Amino acid sequence: MPERRTVALVTLGCARNEVDSEELAGRLEADGWQLVEDAEDADVAVVNTCGFVEAAKKDSVDALLEANDLKGHGRTQAVVAVGCMAERYGKELAEALPEADGVLGFDDYSDISDRLQTILNGGIHASHTPRDRRKLLPISPAERQESAADVALPGHGPADLPDGLAPASGPRAPLRRRLDGSPVASVKLASGCDRRCTFCAIPSFRGSFISRRPSDVLNETRWLAEQGVKEIMLVSENNTSYGKDLGDIRLLETLLPELADIDGLERVRVSYLQPAEMRPGLIDVLTSTPKVAPYFDLSFQHSAPDVLRSMRRFGDTDRFLELLDTIRSKAPQAGVRSNFIVGFPGESESDLAELERFLNGARLDAIGVFGYSDEEGTEAATYDRKLDQDVVDARLAHISRLAEELVSQRAEERVGETVQVLVESVDSEDGAYGRGEHQAPETDGQVLLTSGEGLSVGRMVEAKVVGTEGVDLVAEPLLGSLACSEEAGR
C-alpha cells in the first residue's frame, strides 16, 4: 500500500481564491492525497496567496512564514505557494522568500499532484517567469472560447470528468472538493477582466475575461446542492460581462432563473457587478426572481467625475444615485454594497466632498474604504499629482468614520422589516447567527436570531428585525417560519 500523503490548503484573499482552492483539493484527492484541515498535520502546506494590494501580499507572506515555522516541529515537510501572488511574481517571489519550497503558477494547477510530490521528494520545480496573461487569449471575446482549452483557468474545471478522476459522488461531480461544511459556496462564473482600471493589476495576472459555459455552472451548482449547499454566490472579476464571449451579453439573465430552480437550493447571490454595465433586464431579474437575492455588489470606487476618469471608469454621483433609485423602486429592501478608493492621484477637496455627497445619499448596507497606494505595473503608479501619505491617511480615516456611521444608520432603517435568514451557526446560549438577503458572506454583517430553538445550520428562517449592533441586525424568528422550518427538516 502506498504511503499516505497529506496536504493542507490555506486560503487567503477573495471568494475566487476559495473556489480555486477547492479545485486544487479535488485534483489532489482524486490522485490519492489525504486532505487535512491544519497545516501542522500535513506533509505539504499549500498557501493560496492573494496578490491584490500590499496588505494582502503581507498577509500571504506571513502565512507562508508561519507554515514554514512548522517544519521540524511536526509532520510538515514542505511549504508551497500558489495563487495570485505566486502567479504574479513567480521567480521573484521564490528568490525573495526561500522559506517557500515551491512557488507554483496557474499553469501548474493541472499537474498539482506531481508538482507537490516532486517538492516533497526534495526535488525542485523551477518557478515561472511572470507574463501578461491578457495576451494568452484573442483580443476579440468572440474568439476566446476555442482557445480557452489551451490556457490555465483556475476554477474552470470541467463539470463532467473522465473515468478515474471524477470523485465518488457521481458523474456530474465537478473537479472540486469542499473544504468546509458551510451551507454557502461560491461558484466561479468567469475569470479575468477586460476593463483597464488604472489602479488595478488583476487583469495582468488573471488574464482577459472568459465565461464558463452555462452547463458547467449549472452542473457544479447541482452537485453543490446535493452536498447540502443552500446558497451559492456567483463570483468573477466582473459578472456583468458574463456571456459576451459566448455570443449573448444577456446570458446571466437567462442563467439565474435556471440556477434558482435547482432542487435543494434556497438562494442565489451575484457578486462583482460593474455600475457602467448594469442593464434594465439584469436589474429586473435580480429584483424579481424567486430565490435570487436582490443584492447588488456594485464597484463604484468613487463618484467624482474627474477621479473616475483618471481611474478610467465611468459615471458620477447623480447617475449612481439614479441607478440605486431604479433598483429600490423595484425592490425596496434590496441590499447594496460597494468599495471606494480615497486619496487617488489628483483627488481634490471638492472631489472628496462629492464622494461624501454620494455616500450620504446612497444608503449603502456595506462600505469598504481603501487608501490609494501605488500598485506595481499599473498606469496610476506613473501618474503625477500624488497626494502626500499623511493626506491619504487623513482622508481614509475621515471617510471610514463616515462609512461606519452610515452603514449603522442603514441597519437601523431595517428595524421592523421581515428578513429571510439563512442560518449558519447555532449556539444553545447565544442563539443562532445567519445572513439576510442583503448580506454576503464575511463582508456585509450578519443577523443574530434571538432564539436558536428548533433551528439548524442551513435552515432558511423568516424573522423580524428588532434591533441592531452596528451593521449587524438582531431579529426574532417568526413562529410560522419556525414551524415550517421544523416541518421541512422532517
GROMACS .gro file of C-alpha atoms in nm:
model
  490
    1MET     CA    1   0.000   0.000   0.000
    2PRO     CA    2   0.146   0.340  -0.095
    3GLU     CA    3   0.248   0.568   0.189
    4ARG     CA    4  -0.020   0.813   0.296
    5ARG     CA    5   0.038   1.165   0.164
    6THR     CA    6  -0.131   1.452   0.344
    7VAL     CA    7  -0.187   1.809   0.231
    8ALA     CA    8  -0.348   2.119   0.385
    9LEU     CA    9  -0.475   2.415   0.186
   10VAL     CA   10  -0.454   2.758   0.349
   11THR     CA   11  -0.662   3.010   0.155
   12LEU     CA   12  -0.622   3.387   0.166
   13GLY     CA   13  -0.798   3.660  -0.029
   14CYS     CA   14  -1.133   3.658  -0.204
   15ALA     CA   15  -1.405   3.405  -0.275
   16ARG     CA   16  -1.248   3.337  -0.616
   17ASN     CA   17  -0.943   3.201  -0.437
   18GLU     CA   18  -1.168   2.979  -0.225
   19VAL     CA   19  -1.308   2.822  -0.542
   20ASP     CA   20  -0.956   2.770  -0.677
   21SER     CA   21  -0.851   2.600  -0.352
   22GLU     CA   22  -1.143   2.360  -0.374
   23GLU     CA   23  -1.047   2.275  -0.732
   24LEU     CA   24  -0.690   2.203  -0.617
   25ALA     CA   25  -0.832   1.992  -0.335
   26GLY     CA   26  -1.040   1.794  -0.586
   27ARG     CA   27  -0.738   1.728  -0.806
   28LEU     CA   28  -0.523   1.621  -0.513
   29GLU     CA   29  -0.784   1.396  -0.354
   30ALA     CA   30  -0.851   1.231  -0.691
   31ASP     CA   31  -0.480   1.144  -0.708
   32GLY     CA   32  -0.471   0.989  -0.362
   33TRP     CA   33  -0.373   1.275  -0.134
   34GLN     CA   34  -0.544   1.296   0.203
   35LEU     CA   35  -0.671   1.644   0.281
   36VAL     CA   36  -0.629   1.767   0.637
   37GLU     CA   37  -0.751   2.088   0.793
   38ASP     CA   38  -0.441   2.204   0.981
   39ALA     CA   39  -0.105   2.270   0.819
   40GLU     CA   40   0.076   2.114   1.114
   41ASP     CA   41  -0.087   1.781   1.033
   42ALA     CA   42   0.013   1.789   0.666
   43ASP     CA   43   0.320   1.670   0.479
   44VAL     CA   44   0.273   1.968   0.248
   45ALA     CA   45   0.114   2.301   0.337
   46VAL     CA   46  -0.018   2.479   0.027
   47VAL     CA   47  -0.083   2.851   0.077
   48ASN     CA   48  -0.319   3.002  -0.179
   49THR     CA   49  -0.193   3.360  -0.180
   50CYS     CA   50  -0.352   3.694  -0.266
   51GLY     CA   51  -0.164   3.949  -0.476
   52PHE     CA   52  -0.417   4.232  -0.491
   53VAL     CA   53  -0.288   4.504  -0.255
   54GLU     CA   54   0.012   4.543  -0.024
   55ALA     CA   55  -0.177   4.439   0.290
   56ALA     CA   56  -0.293   4.118   0.121
   57LYS     CA   57   0.058   4.044  -0.002
   58LYS     CA   58   0.190   4.087   0.352
   59ASP     CA   59  -0.074   3.851   0.487
   60SER     CA   60   0.028   3.596   0.224
   61VAL     CA   61   0.397   3.620   0.312
   62ASP     CA   62   0.313   3.595   0.684
   63ALA     CA   63   0.107   3.281   0.619
   64LEU     CA   64   0.395   3.123   0.426
   65LEU     CA   65   0.641   3.205   0.703
   66GLU     CA   66   0.403   3.073   0.967
   67ALA     CA   67   0.368   2.746   0.778
   68ASN     CA   68   0.746   2.729   0.734
   69ASP     CA   69   0.788   2.754   1.113
   70LEU     CA   70   0.606   2.421   1.143
   71LYS     CA   71   0.883   2.237   0.963
   72GLY     CA   72   1.093   2.039   1.208
   73HIS     CA   73   0.827   2.057   1.480
   74GLY     CA   74   0.565   1.825   1.338
   75ARG     CA   75   0.462   1.647   1.024
   76THR     CA   76   0.508   1.939   0.781
   77GLN     CA   77   0.795   1.883   0.540
   78ALA     CA   78   0.725   2.138   0.266
   79VAL     CA   79   0.552   2.471   0.215
   80VAL     CA   80   0.427   2.568  -0.131
   81ALA     CA   81   0.287   2.899  -0.256
   82VAL     CA   82   0.012   2.906  -0.518
   83GLY     CA   83  -0.248   3.168  -0.611
   84CYS     CA   84  -0.236   3.523  -0.737
   85MET     CA   85   0.084   3.634  -0.564
   86ALA     CA   86   0.266   3.323  -0.685
   87GLU     CA   87   0.137   3.377  -1.039
   88ARG     CA   88   0.214   3.748  -1.038
   89TYR     CA   89   0.572   3.727  -0.913
   90GLY     CA   90   0.691   3.372  -0.985
   91LYS     CA   91   1.072   3.353  -0.972
   92GLU     CA   92   1.093   3.688  -0.795
   93LEU     CA   93   0.884   3.557  -0.505
   94ALA     CA   94   1.082   3.232  -0.494
   95GLU     CA   95   1.410   3.424  -0.470
   96ALA     CA   96   1.279   3.671  -0.212
   97LEU     CA   97   1.118   3.401   0.001
   98PRO     CA   98   1.346   3.096   0.018
   99GLU     CA   99   1.131   2.964   0.302
  100ALA     CA  100   0.881   2.853   0.036
  101ASP     CA  101   0.987   2.515  -0.106
  102GLY     CA  102   0.793   2.585  -0.424
  103VAL     CA  103   0.616   2.872  -0.600
  104LEU     CA  104   0.358   2.739  -0.846
  105GLY     CA  105   0.167   2.941  -1.105
  106PHE     CA  106  -0.172   2.876  -1.261
  107ASP     CA  107  -0.015   2.664  -1.536
  108ASP     CA  108   0.092   2.416  -1.268
  109TYR     CA  109  -0.259   2.354  -1.134
  110SER     CA  110  -0.347   2.072  -1.375
  111ASP     CA  111  -0.033   1.886  -1.258
  112ILE     CA  112  -0.056   1.993  -0.893
  113SER     CA  113  -0.019   1.637  -0.758
  114ASP     CA  114   0.304   1.572  -0.948
  115ARG     CA  115   0.440   1.913  -0.854
  116LEU     CA  116   0.381   1.856  -0.482
  117GLN     CA  117   0.523   1.505  -0.496
  118THR     CA  118   0.839   1.634  -0.663
  119ILE     CA  119   0.881   1.901  -0.394
  120LEU     CA  120   0.802   1.654  -0.115
  121ASN     CA  121   1.071   1.421  -0.251
  122GLY     CA  122   1.327   1.701  -0.226
  123GLY     CA  123   1.321   1.794  -0.591
  124ILE     CA  124   1.294   2.144  -0.733
  125HIS     CA  125   1.027   2.273  -0.967
  126ALA     CA  126   1.151   2.588  -1.138
  127SER     CA  127   0.925   2.885  -1.075
  128HIS     CA  128   0.786   3.058  -1.380
  129THR     CA  129   0.877   3.397  -1.520
  130PRO     CA  130   0.558   3.605  -1.496
  131ARG     CA  131   0.388   3.714  -1.817
  132ASP     CA  132   0.092   3.929  -1.906
  133ARG     CA  133  -0.188   3.672  -1.914
  134ARG     CA  134  -0.410   3.909  -2.113
  135LYS     CA  135  -0.201   3.809  -2.416
  136LEU     CA  136  -0.285   3.440  -2.388
  137LEU     CA  137  -0.632   3.475  -2.538
  138PRO     CA  138  -0.751   3.654  -2.856
  139ILE     CA  139  -0.834   4.023  -2.825
  140SER     CA  140  -1.183   3.959  -2.959
  141PRO     CA  141  -1.406   3.797  -2.691
  142ALA     CA  142  -1.592   3.608  -2.964
  143GLU     CA  143  -1.276   3.413  -3.049
  144ARG     CA  144  -1.176   3.317  -2.697
  145GLN     CA  145  -1.376   3.005  -2.622
  146GLU     CA  146  -1.191   2.797  -2.882
  147SER     CA  147  -0.857   2.897  -2.730
  148ALA     CA  148  -0.963   2.854  -2.368
  149ALA     CA  149  -0.877   2.483  -2.358
  150ASP     CA  150  -0.510   2.571  -2.401
  151VAL     CA  151  -0.498   2.828  -2.119
  152ALA     CA  152  -0.498   2.753  -1.745
  153LEU     CA  153  -0.818   2.894  -1.597
  154PRO     CA  154  -0.838   2.817  -1.224
  155GLY     CA  155  -1.190   2.733  -1.112
  156HIS     CA  156  -1.299   2.634  -1.463
  157GLY     CA  157  -1.254   2.262  -1.413
  158PRO     CA  158  -1.495   2.057  -1.627
  159ALA     CA  159  -1.823   1.953  -1.469
  160ASP     CA  160  -1.803   1.602  -1.622
  161LEU     CA  161  -1.468   1.438  -1.559
  162PRO     CA  162  -1.307   1.141  -1.735
  163ASP     CA  163  -1.324   0.796  -1.575
  164GLY     CA  164  -1.084   0.755  -1.288
  165LEU     CA  165  -1.075   1.124  -1.196
  166ALA     CA  166  -1.435   1.201  -1.101
  167PRO     CA  167  -1.498   1.199  -0.725
  168ALA     CA  168  -1.718   0.920  -0.593
  169SER     CA  169  -2.022   1.145  -0.567
  170GLY     CA  170  -2.120   1.081  -0.927
  171PRO     CA  171  -2.053   1.158  -1.291
  172ARG     CA  172  -2.184   1.511  -1.259
  173ALA     CA  173  -1.937   1.599  -0.984
  174PRO     CA  174  -1.708   1.889  -1.070
  175LEU     CA  175  -1.335   1.897  -1.026
  176ARG     CA  176  -1.384   2.022  -0.673
  177ARG     CA  177  -1.375   1.907  -0.314
  178ARG     CA  178  -1.545   2.109  -0.043
  179LEU     CA  179  -1.312   2.222   0.233
  180ASP     CA  180  -1.578   2.308   0.491
  181GLY     CA  181  -1.934   2.223   0.582
  182SER     CA  182  -2.076   2.569   0.526
  183PRO     CA  183  -2.424   2.590   0.370
  184VAL     CA  184  -2.281   2.858   0.140
  185ALA     CA  185  -2.045   2.806  -0.154
  186SER     CA  186  -1.905   3.026  -0.427
  187VAL     CA  187  -1.929   2.924  -0.792
  188LYS     CA  188  -1.699   3.078  -1.048
  189LEU     CA  189  -1.894   3.232  -1.334
  190ALA     CA  190  -1.595   3.363  -1.530
  191SER     CA  191  -1.229   3.454  -1.498
  192GLY     CA  192  -1.025   3.756  -1.591
  193CYS     CA  193  -1.124   4.110  -1.679
  194ASP     CA  194  -1.123   4.324  -1.992
  195ARG     CA  195  -1.154   4.653  -1.808
  196ARG     CA  196  -0.843   4.866  -1.778
  197CYS     CA  197  -0.887   5.048  -1.449
  198THR     CA  198  -0.566   5.241  -1.395
  199PHE     CA  199  -0.525   5.133  -1.031
  200CYS     CA  200  -0.576   4.757  -1.082
  201ALA     CA  201  -0.318   4.493  -1.177
  202ILE     CA  202  -0.554   4.194  -1.163
  203PRO     CA  203  -0.607   4.156  -1.542
  204SER     CA  204  -0.232   4.121  -1.596
  205PHE     CA  205  -0.212   3.804  -1.385
  206ARG     CA  206  -0.570   3.675  -1.410
  207GLY     CA  207  -0.594   3.737  -1.784
  208SER     CA  208  -0.867   3.850  -2.022
  209PHE     CA  209  -1.232   3.787  -1.946
  210ILE     CA  210  -1.367   3.443  -2.032
  211SER     CA  211  -1.702   3.295  -1.931
  212ARG     CA  212  -1.768   2.943  -1.814
  213ARG     CA  213  -2.030   2.763  -2.015
  214PRO     CA  214  -2.377   2.769  -1.853
  215SER     CA  215  -2.392   2.388  -1.847
  216ASP     CA  216  -2.076   2.373  -1.633
  217VAL     CA  217  -2.210   2.634  -1.392
  218LEU     CA  218  -2.545   2.453  -1.364
  219ASN     CA  219  -2.388   2.110  -1.315
  220GLU     CA  220  -2.149   2.235  -1.049
  221THR     CA  221  -2.434   2.407  -0.866
  222ARG     CA  222  -2.647   2.091  -0.878
  223TRP     CA  223  -2.358   1.898  -0.730
  224LEU     CA  224  -2.314   2.156  -0.453
  225ALA     CA  225  -2.686   2.139  -0.373
  226GLU     CA  226  -2.650   1.761  -0.342
  227GLN     CA  227  -2.372   1.825  -0.089
  228GLY     CA  228  -2.611   2.030   0.126
  229VAL     CA  229  -2.527   2.379   0.000
  230LYS     CA  230  -2.824   2.614   0.035
  231GLU     CA  231  -2.680   2.936  -0.107
  232ILE     CA  232  -2.441   2.987  -0.395
  233MET     CA  233  -2.259   3.310  -0.468
  234LEU     CA  234  -2.158   3.365  -0.829
  235VAL     CA  235  -1.809   3.514  -0.844
  236SER     CA  236  -1.572   3.650  -1.107
  237GLU     CA  237  -1.381   3.970  -1.169
  238ASN     CA  238  -1.687   4.113  -1.347
  239ASN     CA  239  -2.015   3.924  -1.353
  240THR     CA  240  -2.194   4.186  -1.562
  241SER     CA  241  -1.980   4.084  -1.863
  242TYR     CA  242  -2.086   3.721  -1.842
  243GLY     CA  243  -2.172   3.575  -2.181
  244LYS     CA  244  -2.011   3.837  -2.403
  245ASP     CA  245  -1.763   3.578  -2.531
  246LEU     CA  246  -2.043   3.324  -2.571
  247GLY     CA  247  -2.241   3.547  -2.804
  248ASP     CA  248  -2.500   3.673  -2.555
  249ILE     CA  249  -2.427   3.956  -2.312
  250ARG     CA  250  -2.767   3.888  -2.152
  251LEU     CA  251  -2.683   3.527  -2.070
  252LEU     CA  252  -2.681   3.594  -1.695
  253GLU     CA  253  -3.047   3.696  -1.712
  254THR     CA  254  -3.125   3.353  -1.860
  255LEU     CA  255  -2.897   3.156  -1.627
  256LEU     CA  256  -3.019   3.297  -1.295
  257PRO     CA  257  -3.375   3.154  -1.308
  258GLU     CA  258  -3.232   2.814  -1.406
  259LEU     CA  259  -2.997   2.818  -1.107
  260ALA     CA  260  -3.281   2.923  -0.876
  261ASP     CA  261  -3.485   2.620  -0.988
  262ILE     CA  262  -3.223   2.367  -0.874
  263ASP     CA  263  -3.363   2.131  -0.611
  264GLY     CA  264  -3.239   2.197  -0.261
  265LEU     CA  265  -3.102   2.544  -0.332
  266GLU     CA  266  -3.254   2.827  -0.131
  267ARG     CA  267  -3.067   3.134  -0.252
  268VAL     CA  268  -2.859   3.254  -0.544
  269ARG     CA  269  -2.641   3.561  -0.496
  270VAL     CA  270  -2.448   3.755  -0.760
  271SER     CA  271  -2.135   3.949  -0.666
  272TYR     CA  272  -1.893   4.182  -0.850
  273LEU     CA  273  -2.118   4.398  -1.067
  274GLN     CA  274  -1.993   4.694  -1.269
  275PRO     CA  275  -2.224   5.002  -1.246
  276ALA     CA  276  -2.141   5.110  -1.602
  277GLU     CA  277  -2.254   4.771  -1.734
  278MET     CA  278  -2.580   4.739  -1.543
  279ARG     CA  279  -2.878   4.699  -1.775
  280PRO     CA  280  -3.255   4.710  -1.713
  281GLY     CA  281  -3.307   4.341  -1.785
  282LEU     CA  282  -3.045   4.233  -1.534
  283ILE     CA  283  -3.191   4.461  -1.266
  284ASP     CA  284  -3.534   4.312  -1.335
  285VAL     CA  285  -3.410   3.954  -1.294
  286LEU     CA  286  -3.214   4.034  -0.978
  287THR     CA  287  -3.511   4.205  -0.818
  288SER     CA  288  -3.798   3.976  -0.924
  289THR     CA  289  -3.674   3.616  -0.949
  290PRO     CA  290  -3.771   3.393  -0.654
  291LYS     CA  291  -3.464   3.265  -0.466
  292VAL     CA  292  -3.237   3.517  -0.641
  293ALA     CA  293  -3.124   3.767  -0.377
  294PRO     CA  294  -3.193   4.132  -0.463
  295TYR     CA  295  -2.832   4.203  -0.381
  296PHE     CA  296  -2.610   4.450  -0.567
  297ASP     CA  297  -2.234   4.438  -0.511
  298LEU     CA  298  -2.158   4.745  -0.722
  299SER     CA  299  -1.800   4.852  -0.782
  300PHE     CA  300  -1.835   5.231  -0.764
  301GLN     CA  301  -1.476   5.310  -0.642
  302HIS     CA  302  -1.553   5.685  -0.634
  303SER     CA  303  -1.822   5.926  -0.753
  304ALA     CA  304  -1.633   6.242  -0.851
  305PRO     CA  305  -1.624   6.255  -1.235
  306ASP     CA  306  -1.263   6.372  -1.262
  307VAL     CA  307  -1.136   6.097  -1.032
  308LEU     CA  308  -1.340   5.833  -1.213
  309ARG     CA  309  -1.198   5.943  -1.549
  310SER     CA  310  -0.845   5.921  -1.407
  311MET     CA  311  -0.933   5.570  -1.294
  312ARG     CA  312  -1.062   5.505  -1.648
  313ARG     CA  313  -1.409   5.441  -1.515
  314PHE     CA  314  -1.747   5.595  -1.589
  315GLY     CA  315  -2.033   5.762  -1.405
  316ASP     CA  316  -2.084   6.031  -1.145
  317THR     CA  317  -2.276   6.093  -0.823
  318ASP     CA  318  -2.610   6.169  -0.983
  319ARG     CA  319  -2.601   5.877  -1.225
  320PHE     CA  320  -2.505   5.638  -0.947
  321LEU     CA  321  -2.786   5.765  -0.724
  322GLU     CA  322  -3.028   5.728  -1.014
  323LEU     CA  323  -2.917   5.366  -1.057
  324LEU     CA  324  -2.982   5.299  -0.688
  325ASP     CA  325  -3.323   5.465  -0.710
  326THR     CA  326  -3.410   5.237  -1.003
  327ILE     CA  327  -3.306   4.929  -0.806
  328ARG     CA  328  -3.501   5.028  -0.496
  329SER     CA  329  -3.810   5.121  -0.695
  330LYS     CA  330  -3.825   4.753  -0.791
  331ALA     CA  331  -3.703   4.604  -0.461
  332PRO     CA  332  -3.720   4.849  -0.167
  333GLN     CA  333  -3.529   4.612   0.064
  334ALA     CA  334  -3.251   4.541  -0.187
  335GLY     CA  335  -2.903   4.518  -0.042
  336VAL     CA  336  -2.624   4.729  -0.187
  337ARG     CA  337  -2.254   4.727  -0.103
  338SER     CA  338  -1.950   4.889  -0.260
  339ASN     CA  339  -1.581   4.971  -0.223
  340PHE     CA  340  -1.414   5.310  -0.258
  341ILE     CA  341  -1.060   5.440  -0.302
  342VAL     CA  342  -0.967   5.773  -0.143
  343GLY     CA  343  -0.650   5.972  -0.199
  344PHE     CA  344  -0.624   5.881  -0.567
  345PRO     CA  345  -0.364   6.094  -0.754
  346GLY     CA  346  -0.514   6.435  -0.824
  347GLU     CA  347  -0.811   6.391  -0.590
  348SER     CA  348  -0.912   6.739  -0.472
  349GLU     CA  349  -1.103   6.852  -0.165
  350SER     CA  350  -1.406   6.908  -0.387
  351ASP     CA  351  -1.371   6.554  -0.525
  352LEU     CA  352  -1.374   6.422  -0.171
  353ALA     CA  353  -1.680   6.633  -0.093
  354GLU     CA  354  -1.852   6.485  -0.399
  355LEU     CA  355  -1.780   6.135  -0.270
  356GLU     CA  356  -1.928   6.234   0.066
  357ARG     CA  357  -2.238   6.361  -0.112
  358PHE     CA  358  -2.281   6.027  -0.281
  359LEU     CA  359  -2.226   5.825   0.034
  360ASN     CA  360  -2.476   6.034   0.228
  361GLY     CA  361  -2.740   5.980  -0.039
  362ALA     CA  362  -2.670   5.618  -0.133
  363ARG     CA  363  -2.792   5.434   0.181
  364LEU     CA  364  -2.543   5.151   0.130
  365ASP     CA  365  -2.559   4.844   0.353
  366ALA     CA  366  -2.184   4.782   0.349
  367ILE     CA  367  -1.893   5.006   0.253
  368GLY     CA  368  -1.527   4.919   0.210
  369VAL     CA  369  -1.280   5.209   0.204
  370PHE     CA  370  -0.918   5.189   0.094
  371GLY     CA  371  -0.645   5.449   0.083
  372TYR     CA  372  -0.470   5.473  -0.252
  373SER     CA  373  -0.123   5.328  -0.284
  374ASP     CA  374   0.082   5.267  -0.597
  375GLU     CA  375   0.036   4.918  -0.735
  376GLU     CA  376   0.329   4.784  -0.935
  377GLY     CA  377   0.263   4.766  -1.308
  378THR     CA  378  -0.045   4.990  -1.310
  379GLU     CA  379  -0.093   5.311  -1.504
  380ALA     CA  380  -0.185   5.507  -1.192
  381ALA     CA  381   0.157   5.432  -1.044
  382THR     CA  382   0.305   5.654  -1.316
  383TYR     CA  383   0.070   5.947  -1.250
  384ASP     CA  384   0.185   6.284  -1.125
  385ARG     CA  385  -0.008   6.479  -0.860
  386LYS     CA  386   0.036   6.210  -0.597
  387LEU     CA  387  -0.102   6.308  -0.258
  388ASP     CA  388   0.121   6.305   0.050
  389GLN     CA  389   0.075   5.991   0.256
  390ASP     CA  390  -0.047   6.187   0.558
  391VAL     CA  391  -0.322   6.340   0.339
  392VAL     CA  392  -0.425   5.996   0.212
  393ASP     CA  393  -0.428   5.861   0.568
  394ALA     CA  394  -0.639   6.152   0.694
  395ARG     CA  395  -0.893   6.111   0.412
  396LEU     CA  396  -0.906   5.737   0.468
  397ALA     CA  397  -0.977   5.786   0.838
  398HIS     CA  398  -1.241   6.051   0.768
  399ILE     CA  399  -1.433   5.853   0.504
  400SER     CA  400  -1.402   5.534   0.709
  401ARG     CA  401  -1.566   5.703   1.008
  402LEU     CA  402  -1.841   5.837   0.784
  403ALA     CA  403  -1.893   5.494   0.628
  404GLU     CA  404  -1.923   5.331   0.970
  405GLU     CA  405  -2.190   5.582   1.073
  406LEU     CA  406  -2.383   5.545   0.750
  407VAL     CA  407  -2.396   5.164   0.745
  408SER     CA  408  -2.512   5.168   1.108
  409GLN     CA  409  -2.786   5.411   1.012
  410ARG     CA  410  -2.885   5.190   0.720
  411ALA     CA  411  -2.906   4.891   0.954
  412GLU     CA  412  -3.136   5.091   1.183
  413GLU     CA  413  -3.363   5.163   0.886
  414ARG     CA  414  -3.422   4.789   0.863
  415VAL     CA  415  -3.573   4.764   1.212
  416GLY     CA  416  -3.928   4.638   1.164
  417GLU     CA  417  -3.851   4.467   0.833
  418THR     CA  418  -3.904   4.097   0.776
  419VAL     CA  419  -3.588   3.924   0.656
  420GLN     CA  420  -3.514   3.578   0.518
  421VAL     CA  421  -3.220   3.448   0.720
  422LEU     CA  422  -3.001   3.154   0.622
  423VAL     CA  423  -2.881   3.001   0.950
  424GLU     CA  424  -2.503   2.949   0.955
  425SER     CA  425  -2.436   2.870   1.321
  426VAL     CA  426  -2.641   2.777   1.627
  427ASP     CA  427  -2.540   2.829   1.990
  428SER     CA  428  -2.753   2.698   2.275
  429GLU     CA  429  -2.683   3.010   2.482
  430ASP     CA  430  -2.631   3.292   2.233
  431GLY     CA  431  -2.895   3.194   1.977
  432ALA     CA  432  -2.836   3.148   1.608
  433TYR     CA  433  -2.645   3.352   1.352
  434GLY     CA  434  -2.715   3.385   0.986
  435ARG     CA  435  -2.744   3.629   0.698
  436GLY     CA  436  -3.027   3.806   0.522
  437GLU     CA  437  -3.062   3.859   0.151
  438HIS     CA  438  -2.874   4.188   0.176
  439GLN     CA  439  -2.570   4.032   0.344
  440ALA     CA  440  -2.297   3.844   0.159
  441PRO     CA  441  -2.065   3.608   0.348
  442GLU     CA  442  -1.789   3.766   0.557
  443THR     CA  443  -1.822   4.119   0.416
  444ASP     CA  444  -2.166   4.258   0.500
  445GLY     CA  445  -2.250   4.180   0.859
  446GLN     CA  446  -2.488   3.917   0.994
  447VAL     CA  447  -2.818   3.859   1.172
  448LEU     CA  448  -2.841   3.742   1.533
  449LEU     CA  449  -3.157   3.539   1.581
  450THR     CA  450  -3.275   3.581   1.939
  451SER     CA  451  -3.369   3.214   1.965
  452GLY     CA  452  -3.195   2.915   1.819
  453GLU     CA  453  -3.461   2.669   1.935
  454GLY     CA  454  -3.567   2.436   1.657
  455LEU     CA  455  -3.304   2.572   1.419
  456SER     CA  456  -3.012   2.405   1.248
  457VAL     CA  457  -2.738   2.516   1.014
  458GLY     CA  458  -2.867   2.551   0.659
  459ARG     CA  459  -3.228   2.638   0.753
  460MET     CA  460  -3.395   2.940   0.596
  461VAL     CA  461  -3.592   3.132   0.857
  462GLU     CA  462  -3.824   3.430   0.833
  463ALA     CA  463  -3.754   3.679   1.110
  464LYS     CA  464  -3.849   4.030   1.217
  465VAL     CA  465  -3.569   4.281   1.277
  466VAL     CA  466  -3.598   4.421   1.630
  467GLY     CA  467  -3.260   4.586   1.681
  468THR     CA  468  -2.910   4.649   1.555
  469GLU     CA  469  -2.549   4.613   1.667
  470GLY     CA  470  -2.359   4.839   1.432
  471VAL     CA  471  -2.401   4.690   1.085
  472ASP     CA  472  -2.543   4.366   1.229
  473LEU     CA  473  -2.913   4.305   1.282
  474VAL     CA  474  -3.097   4.143   1.574
  475ALA     CA  475  -3.411   3.958   1.470
  476GLU     CA  476  -3.683   3.743   1.622
  477PRO     CA  477  -3.776   3.427   1.430
  478LEU     CA  478  -4.143   3.427   1.337
  479LEU     CA  479  -4.338   3.136   1.483
  480GLY     CA  480  -4.489   3.036   1.149
  481SER     CA  481  -4.146   3.029   0.995
  482LEU     CA  482  -4.010   2.807   1.271
  483ALA     CA  483  -4.296   2.565   1.228
  484CYS     CA  484  -4.231   2.548   0.853
  485SER     CA  485  -3.861   2.507   0.920
  486GLU     CA  486  -3.921   2.214   1.157
  487GLU     CA  487  -4.159   2.053   0.908
  488ALA     CA  488  -3.901   2.090   0.628
  489GLY     CA  489  -3.641   1.919   0.844
  490ARG     CA  490  -3.854   1.607   0.895
   0.00000   0.00000   0.00000
